[in-house]
Structure formats: structure tokens, C-alpha cells
């Protein structure tokens, strides 16, 4: 079997076209959705991420503000900026790009964002909403994975999903979203004694570790769906995921590539969350 690709670029284009249409509809009612992105310091990867997020806003017709600060900015200065954006009616989503410099408490900064504008879905109120099945913002990366499963018409009901990784931004929310769709979910992590014994039982595997070749063909049940969240570099410096793509695609039924898989979907879901925040503001 050679797996079919779930193309994150193609799906993103489709979803962003729909976002752009809804943005136009809001603009016709006098409201332009706005996203504020705060970058502190000079992290090169973060600079690329924020550029892509701002560009995605422009492409979908949203208003965006990029605030860049020196790494020497104090935590209280940053908290004051977040508070100002909380009170700015032209801004519907606030994103503080992580990681923050070591002298700042990232969780404290995230908690300062109004839950109504927490389009990254990292606020404890957003995490609680996801946990209890209430309305809130879902973290963009696992939300993008769910959209990828939806795009292939995959029903999770009665399926066994194995999530590798338990971070607050990917693994744990991913597991909750899969659970909400009636999958039976296993979460694996660095202390899981026999990862292969777990993944071999899975109908769906989400790899969110940050290590190359965490998932190889011998660990995958024939016909499983494999979503690769990892972002790593190979020896040649080329972007790659956590999954041994060439091997696993011979066994899986569907697989996401890296690059061009989950990565673009993450930014797309940020656009969706920002749009929905604006729609809620209009309805309020
Ligand atoms: P993280 O916070 O470092 O979490 C990694 C998780 O992997 C931890 O739960 C860790 O277990 C687990 N782990 C480590 N080694 C393992 C092993 N050998 N077997 C099983 N589990 C293992 O990372 P993250 O923020 O979740 O990100 C994960 C990856 O996704 C990274 O490559 C990141 O760059 C990528 N990412 C991509 C996107 C995107 O848009 N495509 C977005 C976010 C993240 P412990 O908890 O026991 O330490």
C-alpha cells in the first residue's frame, strides 16, 4: 500500500478562501477582523513564523499589527502591551510568539491575554473550555490536525488514536479533540516503555515529539492514518518531521508530509480562530 497524502497546503488554500469570504462579509457589516502579533527578541525561527502569520492575515483580508520588541523589554512592559491590546476594539486576536526571553514568565503573559482574544488557545480558560467541551479557542496545531482528518472524511468513532507527545500546546489538546470525536485515545511520552506496542494498535497516530524517525514503518498497523506534527532538520539541514516518511507511507493509508502538512494548517487555523473571534464580537 502507498499512502495517500493529506496535502496541508492545498487544504489551507481551500480553508483560507472560505475565511476570506467570511472576512468580506464582516467588512460589509463594518468590522475588519484584526490580529496582533507580539515578537520579543531576535529568535530567527520566530521571525519567520510571525512573518507568515502576518502575511496570512493580509492574504485573507484581515487587519494585522506586528509589534516587535527588544529582548531587553521587561515583563511588566510586555504585560502593559497585552492589556492595551485587550482593550483595543480593532483587535480580535492576540498572539505572543513563544519562546519569550528567559527573564519572562511565559504562562503569566499568556494568562494576561483576554480569553476572548486568545486565538492561540493557550490560555488556561481555553484549555478548560476544550477539556469540558465548552465554546472557546482550540490550539491551532491540533485543530489543524482535526481539519485534516475531516478533509478525508475520516470518522473517529470507535477508532483507536495514539498521540505521541503530551505538551500543553499539541499532545494534550490533540488527545482531547480526538476523544471529543469518540476515539479511544492513548497518550504516549518519553516514559512510555514500549512505544511500538502502543502504535501498532492504532488506527490513527499523531506524532508530536520533535525527534526524527520516532515512528518507523514497523511501528504502524497497515492502513493506519499518520499525522506528523514534528518539525526537525535532517543531516542536510532539510525540514523533516518525526515520521520516517518514505517507510511509513508504504504501510499507512493516509499520511501528512513535512513540509506541506500540519505546518501550514497551524497558521490557517489561527486565521479561522481570529475570524471567529471577530464574528463573536459582532454578535455580542
Ligand atoms: P515538546 O513540548 O518538546 O513535547 C514533546 C513531547 O514528546 C513530550 O511530551 C515528550 O515527553 C515526548 N517525547 C520525547 N521523546 C519521546 C520519545 N522518545 N518517545 C515518546 N515521546 C517522547 O514539543 P511540542 O511543542 O509538543 O512540539 C512537538 C513537535 O511538534 C516539535 O518538533 C515542534 O517543533 C513541532 N510543532 C510543530 C507545529 C507545526 O505547526 N507543525 C506546531 C507546534 C509544534 P515528556 O513529556 O515525557 O517529556
PDB file of C-alpha atoms and ligand atoms in Angstrom, residues 141 164-167 169-170 189-190 195 208-211 229-232 262-263 266, ligand 1:
ATOM      1  CA  UNK A 141      -1.895  22.837  15.567  1.00  0.00           C
ATOM      2  CA  UNK A 164       2.911  10.595  20.805  1.00  0.00           C
ATOM      3  CA  UNK A 165       3.775  13.652  22.917  1.00  0.00           C
ATOM      4  CA  UNK A 166       1.926  15.322  25.795  1.00  0.00           C
ATOM      5  CA  UNK A 167       2.764  19.022  25.555  1.00  0.00           C
ATOM      6  CA  UNK A 169       0.143  23.072  23.027  1.00  0.00           C
ATOM      7  CA  UNK A 170      -0.023  19.909  20.910  1.00  0.00           C
ATOM      8  CA  UNK A 189       5.504  10.190  26.102  1.00  0.00           C
ATOM      9  CA  UNK A 190       9.163   9.824  26.964  1.00  0.00           C
ATOM     10  CA  UNK A 195       6.010   2.803  22.139  1.00  0.00           C
ATOM     11  CA  UNK A 208       4.255  15.366  18.144  1.00  0.00           C
ATOM     12  CA  UNK A 209       7.670  14.813  19.658  1.00  0.00           C
ATOM     13  CA  UNK A 210      10.362  16.835  17.891  1.00  0.00           C
ATOM     14  CA  UNK A 211      12.685  13.915  17.097  1.00  0.00           C
ATOM     15  CA  UNK A 229       3.390  17.333  13.648  1.00  0.00           C
ATOM     16  CA  UNK A 230       7.164  17.255  14.237  1.00  0.00           C
ATOM     17  CA  UNK A 231       9.481  19.845  12.785  1.00  0.00           C
ATOM     18  CA  UNK A 232      13.108  18.789  12.693  1.00  0.00           C
ATOM     19  CA  UNK A 262       0.456  20.238   9.527  1.00  0.00           C
ATOM     20  CA  UNK A 263       2.646  23.394   9.416  1.00  0.00           C
ATOM     21  CA  UNK A 266      -1.500  25.701  12.013  1.00  0.00           C
TER      22      UNK A 266
HETATM   23  P1  LIG B   1       7.556  19.413  23.460  1.00  0.00           P
HETATM   24  O1  LIG B   1       6.884  20.375  24.362  1.00  0.00           O
HETATM   25  O2  LIG B   1       9.037  19.291  23.485  1.00  0.00           O
HETATM   26  O3  LIG B   1       6.926  17.965  23.737  1.00  0.00           O
HETATM   27  C1  LIG B   1       7.474  16.820  23.174  1.00  0.00           C
HETATM   28  C2  LIG B   1       6.778  15.609  23.724  1.00  0.00           C
HETATM   29  O4  LIG B   1       7.387  14.452  23.163  1.00  0.00           O
HETATM   30  C3  LIG B   1       6.892  15.471  25.256  1.00  0.00           C
HETATM   31  O5  LIG B   1       5.627  15.158  25.790  1.00  0.00           O
HETATM   32  C4  LIG B   1       7.870  14.307  25.430  1.00  0.00           C
HETATM   33  O6  LIG B   1       7.609  13.508  26.555  1.00  0.00           O
HETATM   34  C5  LIG B   1       7.606  13.495  24.200  1.00  0.00           C
HETATM   35  N1  LIG B   1       8.756  12.651  23.857  1.00  0.00           N
HETATM   36  C6  LIG B   1      10.058  12.985  23.808  1.00  0.00           C
HETATM   37  N2  LIG B   1      10.793  11.936  23.417  1.00  0.00           N
HETATM   38  C7  LIG B   1       9.941  10.908  23.233  1.00  0.00           C
HETATM   39  C8  LIG B   1      10.094   9.571  22.831  1.00  0.00           C
HETATM   40  N3  LIG B   1      11.287   9.062  22.515  1.00  0.00           N
HETATM   41  N4  LIG B   1       9.001   8.774  22.739  1.00  0.00           N
HETATM   42  C9  LIG B   1       7.772   9.270  23.027  1.00  0.00           C
HETATM   43  N5  LIG B   1       7.564  10.557  23.402  1.00  0.00           N
HETATM   44  C10 LIG B   1       8.640  11.361  23.506  1.00  0.00           C
HETATM   45  O7  LIG B   1       7.185  19.687  21.940  1.00  0.00           O
HETATM   46  P2  LIG B   1       5.861  20.306  21.265  1.00  0.00           P
HETATM   47  O8  LIG B   1       5.821  21.754  21.480  1.00  0.00           O
HETATM   48  O9  LIG B   1       4.679  19.476  21.608  1.00  0.00           O
HETATM   49  O10 LIG B   1       6.232  20.053  19.740  1.00  0.00           O
HETATM   50  C11 LIG B   1       6.451  18.764  19.239  1.00  0.00           C
HETATM   51  C12 LIG B   1       6.980  18.866  17.825  1.00  0.00           C
HETATM   52  O11 LIG B   1       5.999  19.483  17.033  1.00  0.00           O
HETATM   53  C13 LIG B   1       8.234  19.727  17.668  1.00  0.00           C
HETATM   54  O12 LIG B   1       9.009  19.213  16.615  1.00  0.00           O
HETATM   55  C14 LIG B   1       7.675  21.066  17.259  1.00  0.00           C
HETATM   56  O13 LIG B   1       8.602  21.835  16.518  1.00  0.00           O
HETATM   57  C15 LIG B   1       6.532  20.626  16.399  1.00  0.00           C
HETATM   58  N6  LIG B   1       5.461  21.617  16.271  1.00  0.00           N
HETATM   59  C16 LIG B   1       5.014  21.824  15.024  1.00  0.00           C
HETATM   60  C17 LIG B   1       3.997  22.706  14.836  1.00  0.00           C
HETATM   61  C18 LIG B   1       3.502  22.915  13.435  1.00  0.00           C
HETATM   62  O14 LIG B   1       2.834  23.888  13.187  1.00  0.00           O
HETATM   63  N7  LIG B   1       3.782  21.996  12.515  1.00  0.00           N
HETATM   64  C19 LIG B   1       3.440  23.398  15.902  1.00  0.00           C
HETATM   65  C20 LIG B   1       3.887  23.130  17.187  1.00  0.00           C
HETATM   66  C21 LIG B   1       4.913  22.215  17.362  1.00  0.00           C
HETATM   67  P3  LIG B   1       7.739  14.061  28.079  1.00  0.00           P
HETATM   68  O15 LIG B   1       6.508  14.869  28.317  1.00  0.00           O
HETATM   69  O16 LIG B   1       7.781  12.822  28.879  1.00  0.00           O
HETATM   70  O17 LIG B   1       8.994  14.863  28.110  1.00  0.00           O
END
